[in-house]
Amino acid sequence: MAEKIKINIDGIALEIEKGTTILDAAKSVNVKIPSLCYHEDLCVAGNCRVCVVEVEGRKNLVASCAAPAEDGMVVKTTTPKVRSARTDIISLLVSEHNTQCTTCYRSTNCELQSLASEYNVDSERYLSVLKPNIKVDKSSYSIEKDDSKCVRCQRCVRTCAELQHVNAITVAHKGKDMKISTFMDLPMNDVVCVNCGQCVTHCPTGALTERRYYHEIWDAIGDPDKHVVINTAPSVRVALGEMLGFPVGTRVTGKMVTALKKIGFNSVLDTDFTADLTIIEEGHEFLDRVTRALKNGEKVALPMITSCSPGWVKFIEHMYPEHLDHLSTCKSPQQMFGALTKTFYAEKMGIDPSKIVSVAAMPCAAKKFEANRPEMKSSGYQDVDAGLTTREIGHMIKQSGLDFVNLPDSKFDSYMGESSGAAVIFGATGGVMEAALRTVYEVVTGREVPFKNLAITPVRGLEGIKEATIKLEKVLPAYSFLEGVEVKVAIAHGLKNARTIMDQIKDGKSPYHFIEIMACPGGCIGGGGQPIPTNDEIRKKRIAAIYAEDEGMPIRKSHEVPEIKKIYESYLIKPLGHKSHELLHTHYKKRNRY
Amino acid sequence: MPEIKELVKGLADKYGRARESLMPILQGVVLENNFVSDIAMTEIARELDIATAEVYGTATFYSFLDTEPRGKFVIRVCKTITCDMHGKKRVIEKIEDLLKIKMGETTQDKKFTLLTTNCLGWCHQGPVMLVNSTPYPSLDENKVTEIIMEYMSK
Ligand code: SF4
Ligand code: SF4
Ligand code: SF4
Ligand code: FES
Ligand code: FES
């Protein structure tokens, strides 16, 4: 039991655990202290000083995010001295800022803007010392970097280092010249960055944003010659509402479909369809690898690792290129969808694939890079024309003038609009594993996974690395070699945890057969394209919404979806078959690590 | 550039490959080459298995870890207030005149680079300058001419 101490904040007496910061203590009694460089997910930096408070008996103001509360402390958060210091600090930040709120992507969702507006900063208080000629780096398919809007809080640097173990960006130079920089200040596209977008969701301002493609999509929608198809990823439906007037954790699937139809997409389809397809293909790939290893004694790369997270895929390509054979060859659901849109779907609908514009609504920044990978052209065209983030979709809906909150629900179109609960949970860490187990277990044993209500709880939740063991018993005759085998699985989210998993593999010490890895903390629900802010409280609510969506689905297992069965009967013929290899699988490439 | 590879490898062998060896290795490279090139930084990242951006961030933080090519003799004149009041301006003008370069530049023959630096802790004997790591206090135009002439003949 941690030691308790007593403090007083703005006249409120409270008892807290020793070691709690003043900021957290204040939060617990609903006293809001403004902050900027502070972020729940990251280590304390204490560099902006926006969070200063007065502590009785101390001459200097104290940065509340960095100072632990001490027994008997009397804290005041809104004295004239505090207010004047904060106003000065915010004014100084504004004085070196490219204050172009009217044309800024983060306007109305910017921490600097809200601070300046709260403290009503006077533009005549300081001269502008904005550095001239700052160019926006638009080299990357995924990330835009505009140093003229950077407040140098270093949240991005801490994110990239602490959560993602990539260190693509750093603090370079010092004093007034200090800036957030890549190696040699190279363009983002030329450095070891995995495009995860976590720096974007952790940036308080418009300095780091995703590269936007939605203007092109508006144009395509307006072009009568084009057939514009959109598919929406599972985690978009549990987060989009946050931008459009709903509380965190609201499921807005039906309203989202209605809105996209009203916006003018010719067909609104579900990425969940290809998530289910991924399970069939990846499940069989896993069984194939296991069969070859255990039955035929072949040398096969195990554990097999999932490949649906393009940030993770680029990470392993840079960091562990010698272990690429562990990656499933399955494309991500987005790319499977794109390949099928301009082949299967075009054929079924009688549409010329050259007229199709295929759009993916994604929680992700890395999906933009993935859509532009040169090998992703198996339909004969660029399979996915644009990957839009949840935020971009939110902006499009706002621009359309729709009264989102009061929209009626509608259902996804067809073909490729049907799916299972197993596909929805792809959006949360552990979901792909759970979905795969629901199918693989049944293929091998003929029975449902032995978990109440199909909820494989050990693989759920926010723990960085999760493990589970499932024993295969009374297997079907075709899989007799698996009788009694304990399948060991692991799930990692956030690339820091991916590194731990990969180091085990590198050292030949990985105890697992099958591993799910997602680049973003929490999985896609915490993706780099999701509404800002994101923190663990928000992640938990989005995850709860994902599992509620799963439970509400009439079909909970990928292999039971009628449209999935049909596409195998009429088009793909069999999992891992010729057509699948052509359209649904891919290969990876070694990239430079340094 | 095999020499840089060898140099960095040698320094890593000497100081170890833990993260805290970054500083001595960077210093070692500067001692040898007068600056840390992008290639050298990449090699350091490889040896220590850290990101190139981390090496770059560290190197650019320190004024004495130059990341641009420098001459054989790097002259740093103190620009801080005491030396300023004691006439650093005239000293700088004299050096510029002697070497035919402007502040921040390197001579054609790559022998000299002229830079300023912050306070060197010699305020009582300002103006002061450093040539590589040797301090020269109490400068005036004559004294600085003598010193530069001597380096020119080296
Ligand atoms: S980053 Fe924030 S303060 Fe700066 S221009 Fe954009 S909205 Fe305005
Ligand atoms: S996108 Fe990801 S890898 Fe790239 S700089 Fe941002 S956090 Fe780092
Ligand atoms: S880019 Fe954003 S997160 Fe990074 S230091 Fe600048 S303002 Fe902070
Ligand atoms: S929020 Fe406390 S110093 Fe920045
Ligand atoms: S001011 Fe020049 S050495 Fe201190």
Tab-separated table of N, CA, C and O in Angstrom, chain A residues 22-91:
chain	number	residue	atom	x	y	z
A	22	ILE	N	1.436	17.190	-8.938
A	22	ILE	CA	0.409	18.179	-8.597
A	22	ILE	C	-0.676	18.203	-9.676
A	22	ILE	O	-1.865	18.265	-9.392
A	23	LEU	N	-0.247	18.070	-10.927
A	23	LEU	CA	-1.204	18.087	-12.045
A	23	LEU	C	-2.219	16.949	-11.914
A	23	LEU	O	-3.427	17.155	-12.039
A	24	ASP	N	-1.717	15.736	-11.657
A	24	ASP	CA	-2.627	14.594	-11.525
A	24	ASP	C	-3.519	14.725	-10.296
A	24	ASP	O	-4.700	14.360	-10.334
A	25	ALA	N	-2.948	15.236	-9.227
A	25	ALA	CA	-3.738	15.425	-8.008
A	25	ALA	C	-4.882	16.399	-8.291
A	25	ALA	O	-6.033	16.162	-7.910
A	26	ALA	N	-4.566	17.478	-9.005
A	26	ALA	CA	-5.590	18.475	-9.319
A	26	ALA	C	-6.685	17.861	-10.194
A	26	ALA	O	-7.879	18.083	-9.981
A	27	LYS	N	-6.242	17.052	-11.150
A	27	LYS	CA	-7.196	16.406	-12.048
A	27	LYS	C	-8.194	15.562	-11.247
A	27	LYS	O	-9.377	15.523	-11.557
A	28	SER	N	-7.698	14.898	-10.200
A	28	SER	CA	-8.561	13.989	-9.443
A	28	SER	C	-9.667	14.734	-8.696
A	28	SER	O	-10.647	14.140	-8.281
A	29	VAL	N	-9.512	16.042	-8.500
A	29	VAL	CA	-10.606	16.800	-7.876
A	29	VAL	C	-11.185	17.820	-8.869
A	29	VAL	O	-11.752	18.844	-8.473
A	30	ASN	N	-11.010	17.489	-10.174
A	30	ASN	CA	-11.611	18.315	-11.234
A	30	ASN	C	-11.112	19.745	-11.289
A	30	ASN	O	-11.827	20.628	-11.736
A	31	VAL	N	-9.890	19.975	-10.814
A	31	VAL	CA	-9.282	21.290	-11.017
A	31	VAL	C	-8.437	21.170	-12.273
A	31	VAL	O	-7.508	20.360	-12.345
A	32	LYS	N	-8.788	21.939	-13.287
A	32	LYS	CA	-8.072	21.812	-14.551
A	32	LYS	C	-6.903	22.794	-14.600
A	32	LYS	O	-7.091	24.002	-14.552
A	33	ILE	N	-5.700	22.226	-14.707
A	33	ILE	CA	-4.515	23.065	-14.896
A	33	ILE	C	-4.139	22.927	-16.373
A	33	ILE	O	-4.028	21.811	-16.871
A	34	PRO	N	-3.944	24.032	-17.079
A	34	PRO	CA	-3.601	23.884	-18.497
A	34	PRO	C	-2.222	23.257	-18.660
A	34	PRO	O	-1.367	23.394	-17.784
A	35	SER	N	-2.016	22.545	-19.761
A	35	SER	CA	-0.711	21.919	-20.002
A	35	SER	C	-0.481	21.898	-21.500
A	35	SER	O	-1.398	22.140	-22.279
A	36	LEU	N	0.747	21.607	-21.897
A	36	LEU	CA	1.035	21.562	-23.335
A	36	LEU	C	2.028	20.443	-23.659
A	36	LEU	O	1.738	19.559	-24.452
A	37	CYS	N	3.175	20.460	-23.005
A	37	CYS	CA	4.150	19.421	-23.332
A	37	CYS	C	3.810	18.098	-22.657
A	37	CYS	O	4.329	17.051	-22.999
A	38	TYR	N	2.881	18.153	-21.702
A	38	TYR	CA	2.481	16.956	-20.973
A	38	TYR	C	1.569	16.089	-21.840
A	38	TYR	O	0.691	16.594	-22.529
A	39	HIS	N	1.774	14.769	-21.816
A	39	HIS	CA	0.818	13.843	-22.422
A	39	HIS	C	0.795	12.565	-21.609
A	39	HIS	O	1.854	12.030	-21.263
A	40	GLU	N	-0.394	12.085	-21.304
A	40	GLU	CA	-0.565	10.902	-20.452
A	40	GLU	C	0.277	9.717	-20.906
A	40	GLU	O	0.720	8.911	-20.086
A	41	ASP	N	0.468	9.575	-22.209
A	41	ASP	CA	1.161	8.393	-22.731
A	41	ASP	C	2.679	8.472	-22.566
A	41	ASP	O	3.366	7.476	-22.759
A	42	LEU	N	3.183	9.669	-22.259
A	42	LEU	CA	4.629	9.891	-22.406
A	42	LEU	C	5.299	10.272	-21.099
A	42	LEU	O	4.636	10.670	-20.143
A	43	CYS	N	6.618	10.175	-21.085
A	43	CYS	CA	7.366	10.600	-19.910
A	43	CYS	C	7.252	12.115	-19.759
A	43	CYS	O	6.953	12.826	-20.716
A	44	VAL	N	7.482	12.599	-18.550
A	44	VAL	CA	7.363	14.033	-18.286
A	44	VAL	C	8.542	14.768	-18.924
A	44	VAL	O	9.681	14.322	-18.826
A	45	ALA	N	8.253	15.883	-19.600
A	45	ALA	CA	9.332	16.674	-20.183
A	45	ALA	C	9.517	17.972	-19.412
A	45	ALA	O	10.627	18.443	-19.203
A	46	GLY	N	8.415	18.562	-18.996
A	46	GLY	CA	8.488	19.785	-18.198
A	46	GLY	C	9.159	20.938	-18.915
A	46	GLY	O	9.866	21.715	-18.295
A	47	ASN	N	8.960	21.059	-20.217
A	47	ASN	CA	9.687	22.105	-20.936
A	47	ASN	C	8.857	23.314	-21.340
A	47	ASN	O	9.413	24.329	-21.721
A	48	CYS	N	7.521	23.243	-21.241
A	48	CYS	CA	6.748	24.381	-21.756
A	48	CYS	C	6.377	25.389	-20.658
A	48	CYS	O	6.166	26.553	-20.946
A	49	ARG	N	6.267	24.920	-19.442
A	49	ARG	CA	5.936	25.731	-18.260
A	49	ARG	C	4.520	26.309	-18.278
A	49	ARG	O	4.205	27.201	-17.485
A	50	VAL	N	3.674	25.839	-19.156
A	50	VAL	CA	2.294	26.343	-19.191
A	50	VAL	C	1.549	25.938	-17.921
A	50	VAL	O	0.625	26.612	-17.477
A	51	CYS	N	1.984	24.840	-17.313
A	51	CYS	CA	1.239	24.253	-16.193
A	51	CYS	C	1.657	24.811	-14.842
A	51	CYS	O	1.377	24.201	-13.818
A	52	VAL	N	2.310	25.976	-14.821
A	52	VAL	CA	2.822	26.477	-13.536
A	52	VAL	C	1.695	26.787	-12.540
A	52	VAL	O	0.597	27.189	-12.929
A	53	VAL	N	2.006	26.588	-11.266
A	53	VAL	CA	1.085	26.904	-10.169
A	53	VAL	C	1.904	27.534	-9.042
A	53	VAL	O	3.134	27.460	-9.044
A	54	GLU	N	1.179	28.119	-8.090
A	54	GLU	CA	1.863	28.691	-6.933
A	54	GLU	C	1.794	27.703	-5.779
A	54	GLU	O	0.743	27.126	-5.518
A	55	VAL	N	2.914	27.495	-5.122
A	55	VAL	CA	2.938	26.649	-3.934
A	55	VAL	C	3.294	27.537	-2.748
A	55	VAL	O	4.307	28.253	-2.797
A	56	GLU	N	2.439	27.499	-1.718
A	56	GLU	CA	2.642	28.366	-0.566
A	56	GLU	C	4.030	28.160	0.023
A	56	GLU	O	4.461	27.021	0.208
A	57	GLY	N	4.740	29.246	0.286
A	57	GLY	CA	6.063	29.139	0.888
A	57	GLY	C	7.181	29.034	-0.128
A	57	GLY	O	8.347	29.015	0.226
A	58	ARG	N	6.841	28.915	-1.424
A	58	ARG	CA	7.911	28.867	-2.434
A	58	ARG	C	7.908	30.156	-3.239
A	58	ARG	O	6.853	30.646	-3.628
A	59	LYS	N	9.090	30.623	-3.512
A	59	LYS	CA	9.217	31.885	-4.206
A	59	LYS	C	8.877	31.711	-5.690
A	59	LYS	O	8.168	32.505	-6.288
A	60	ASN	N	9.410	30.634	-6.269
A	60	ASN	CA	9.211	30.441	-7.705
A	60	ASN	C	7.963	29.615	-7.990
A	60	ASN	O	7.561	28.777	-7.186
A	61	LEU	N	7.400	29.847	-9.163
A	61	LEU	CA	6.270	29.035	-9.597
A	61	LEU	C	6.775	27.623	-9.903
A	61	LEU	O	7.938	27.422	-10.240
A	62	VAL	N	5.871	26.664	-9.794
A	62	VAL	CA	6.247	25.259	-9.936
A	62	VAL	C	5.531	24.669	-11.146
A	62	VAL	O	4.337	24.914	-11.344
A	63	ALA	N	6.256	23.909	-11.966
A	63	ALA	CA	5.619	23.212	-13.097
A	63	ALA	C	4.889	21.993	-12.554
A	63	ALA	O	5.498	21.027	-12.121
A	64	SER	N	3.562	22.051	-12.576
A	64	SER	CA	2.782	21.035	-11.856
A	64	SER	C	2.847	19.655	-12.500
A	64	SER	O	2.618	18.655	-11.848
A	65	CYS	N	3.176	19.573	-13.788
A	65	CYS	CA	3.229	18.254	-14.433
A	65	CYS	C	4.461	17.485	-13.993
A	65	CYS	O	4.505	16.270	-14.076
A	66	ALA	N	5.476	18.218	-13.536
A	66	ALA	CA	6.742	17.576	-13.212
A	66	ALA	C	6.988	17.486	-11.715
A	66	ALA	O	7.865	16.742	-11.275
A	67	ALA	N	6.216	18.256	-10.922
A	67	ALA	CA	6.497	18.306	-9.485
A	67	ALA	C	5.601	17.354	-8.713
A	67	ALA	O	4.374	17.454	-8.786
A	68	PRO	N	6.184	16.431	-7.964
A	68	PRO	CA	5.357	15.574	-7.125
A	68	PRO	C	4.791	16.385	-5.958
A	68	PRO	O	5.466	17.263	-5.409
A	69	ALA	N	3.553	16.092	-5.608
A	69	ALA	CA	2.944	16.770	-4.459
A	69	ALA	C	3.641	16.306	-3.186
A	69	ALA	O	4.076	15.163	-3.103
A	70	GLU	N	3.776	17.222	-2.229
A	70	GLU	CA	4.401	16.857	-0.954
A	70	GLU	C	3.413	17.061	0.176
A	70	GLU	O	2.519	17.902	0.077
A	71	ASP	N	3.608	16.287	1.226
A	71	ASP	CA	2.670	16.332	2.344
A	71	ASP	C	2.550	17.759	2.877
A	71	ASP	O	3.552	18.437	3.090
A	72	GLY	N	1.313	18.204	3.046
A	72	GLY	CA	1.073	19.524	3.608
A	72	GLY	C	1.112	20.666	2.609
A	72	GLY	O	0.908	21.822	2.971
A	73	MET	N	1.373	20.349	1.357
A	73	MET	CA	1.473	21.384	0.328
A	73	MET	C	0.152	22.145	0.159
A	73	MET	O	-0.912	21.532	0.145
A	74	VAL	N	0.259	23.457	0.015
A	74	VAL	CA	-0.927	24.254	-0.299
A	74	VAL	C	-0.702	24.874	-1.685
A	74	VAL	O	0.220	25.661	-1.880
A	75	VAL	N	-1.530	24.442	-2.633
A	75	VAL	CA	-1.330	24.817	-4.037
A	75	VAL	C	-2.432	25.758	-4.476
A	75	VAL	O	-3.606	25.556	-4.142
A	76	LYS	N	-2.054	26.790	-5.216
A	76	LYS	CA	-3.065	27.682	-5.801
A	76	LYS	C	-2.851	27.715	-7.314
A	76	LYS	O	-1.746	27.976	-7.780
A	77	THR	N	-3.907	27.462	-8.052
A	77	THR	CA	-3.728	27.301	-9.501
A	77	THR	C	-4.152	28.521	-10.318
A	77	THR	O	-3.925	28.547	-11.521
A	78	THR	N	-4.791	29.505	-9.688
A	78	THR	CA	-5.234	30.647	-10.521
A	78	THR	C	-4.990	31.997	-9.864
A	78	THR	O	-5.814	32.883	-9.964
A	79	THR	N	-3.855	32.175	-9.222
A	79	THR	CA	-3.543	33.491	-8.641
A	79	THR	C	-3.141	34.458	-9.758
A	79	THR	O	-2.814	34.028	-10.865
A	80	PRO	N	-3.139	35.750	-9.497
A	80	PRO	CA	-2.703	36.714	-10.515
A	80	PRO	C	-1.301	36.401	-11.036
A	80	PRO	O	-1.031	36.508	-12.228
A	81	LYS	N	-0.402	35.991	-10.129
A	81	LYS	CA	0.959	35.675	-10.538
A	81	LYS	C	0.964	34.509	-11.540
A	81	LYS	O	1.652	34.554	-12.562
A	82	VAL	N	0.179	33.480	-11.239
A	82	VAL	CA	0.093	32.317	-12.123
A	82	VAL	C	-0.493	32.721	-13.468
A	82	VAL	O	0.040	32.383	-14.534
A	83	ARG	N	-1.586	33.459	-13.388
A	83	ARG	CA	-2.251	33.858	-14.635
A	83	ARG	C	-1.318	34.685	-15.516
A	83	ARG	O	-1.250	34.495	-16.728
A	84	SER	N	-0.588	35.593	-14.890
A	84	SER	CA	0.266	36.462	-15.689
A	84	SER	C	1.434	35.667	-16.283
A	84	SER	O	1.799	35.843	-17.448
A	85	ALA	N	1.984	34.731	-15.508
A	85	ALA	CA	3.066	33.908	-16.046
A	85	ALA	C	2.569	33.075	-17.224
A	85	ALA	O	3.207	32.999	-18.273
A	86	ARG	N	1.402	32.467	-17.049
A	86	ARG	CA	0.871	31.632	-18.138
A	86	ARG	C	0.606	32.474	-19.384
A	86	ARG	O	0.919	32.057	-20.496
A	87	THR	N	0.040	33.650	-19.175
A	87	THR	CA	-0.252	34.502	-20.327
A	87	THR	C	1.045	34.861	-21.060
A	87	THR	O	1.101	34.823	-22.295
A	88	ASP	N	2.089	35.160	-20.294
A	88	ASP	CA	3.383	35.470	-20.919
A	88	ASP	C	3.899	34.272	-21.713
A	88	ASP	O	4.372	34.420	-22.845
A	89	ILE	N	3.835	33.114	-21.093
A	89	ILE	CA	4.358	31.909	-21.762
A	89	ILE	C	3.600	31.649	-23.059
A	89	ILE	O	4.192	31.405	-24.112
A	90	ILE	N	2.285	31.735	-22.970
A	90	ILE	CA	1.481	31.467	-24.172
A	90	ILE	C	1.756	32.542	-25.231
A	90	ILE	O	1.894	32.233	-26.418
A	91	SER	N	1.889	33.794	-24.786
A	91	SER	CA	2.183	34.873	-25.744
A	91	SER	C	3.509	34.622	-26.449
A	91	SER	O	3.639	34.846	-27.655
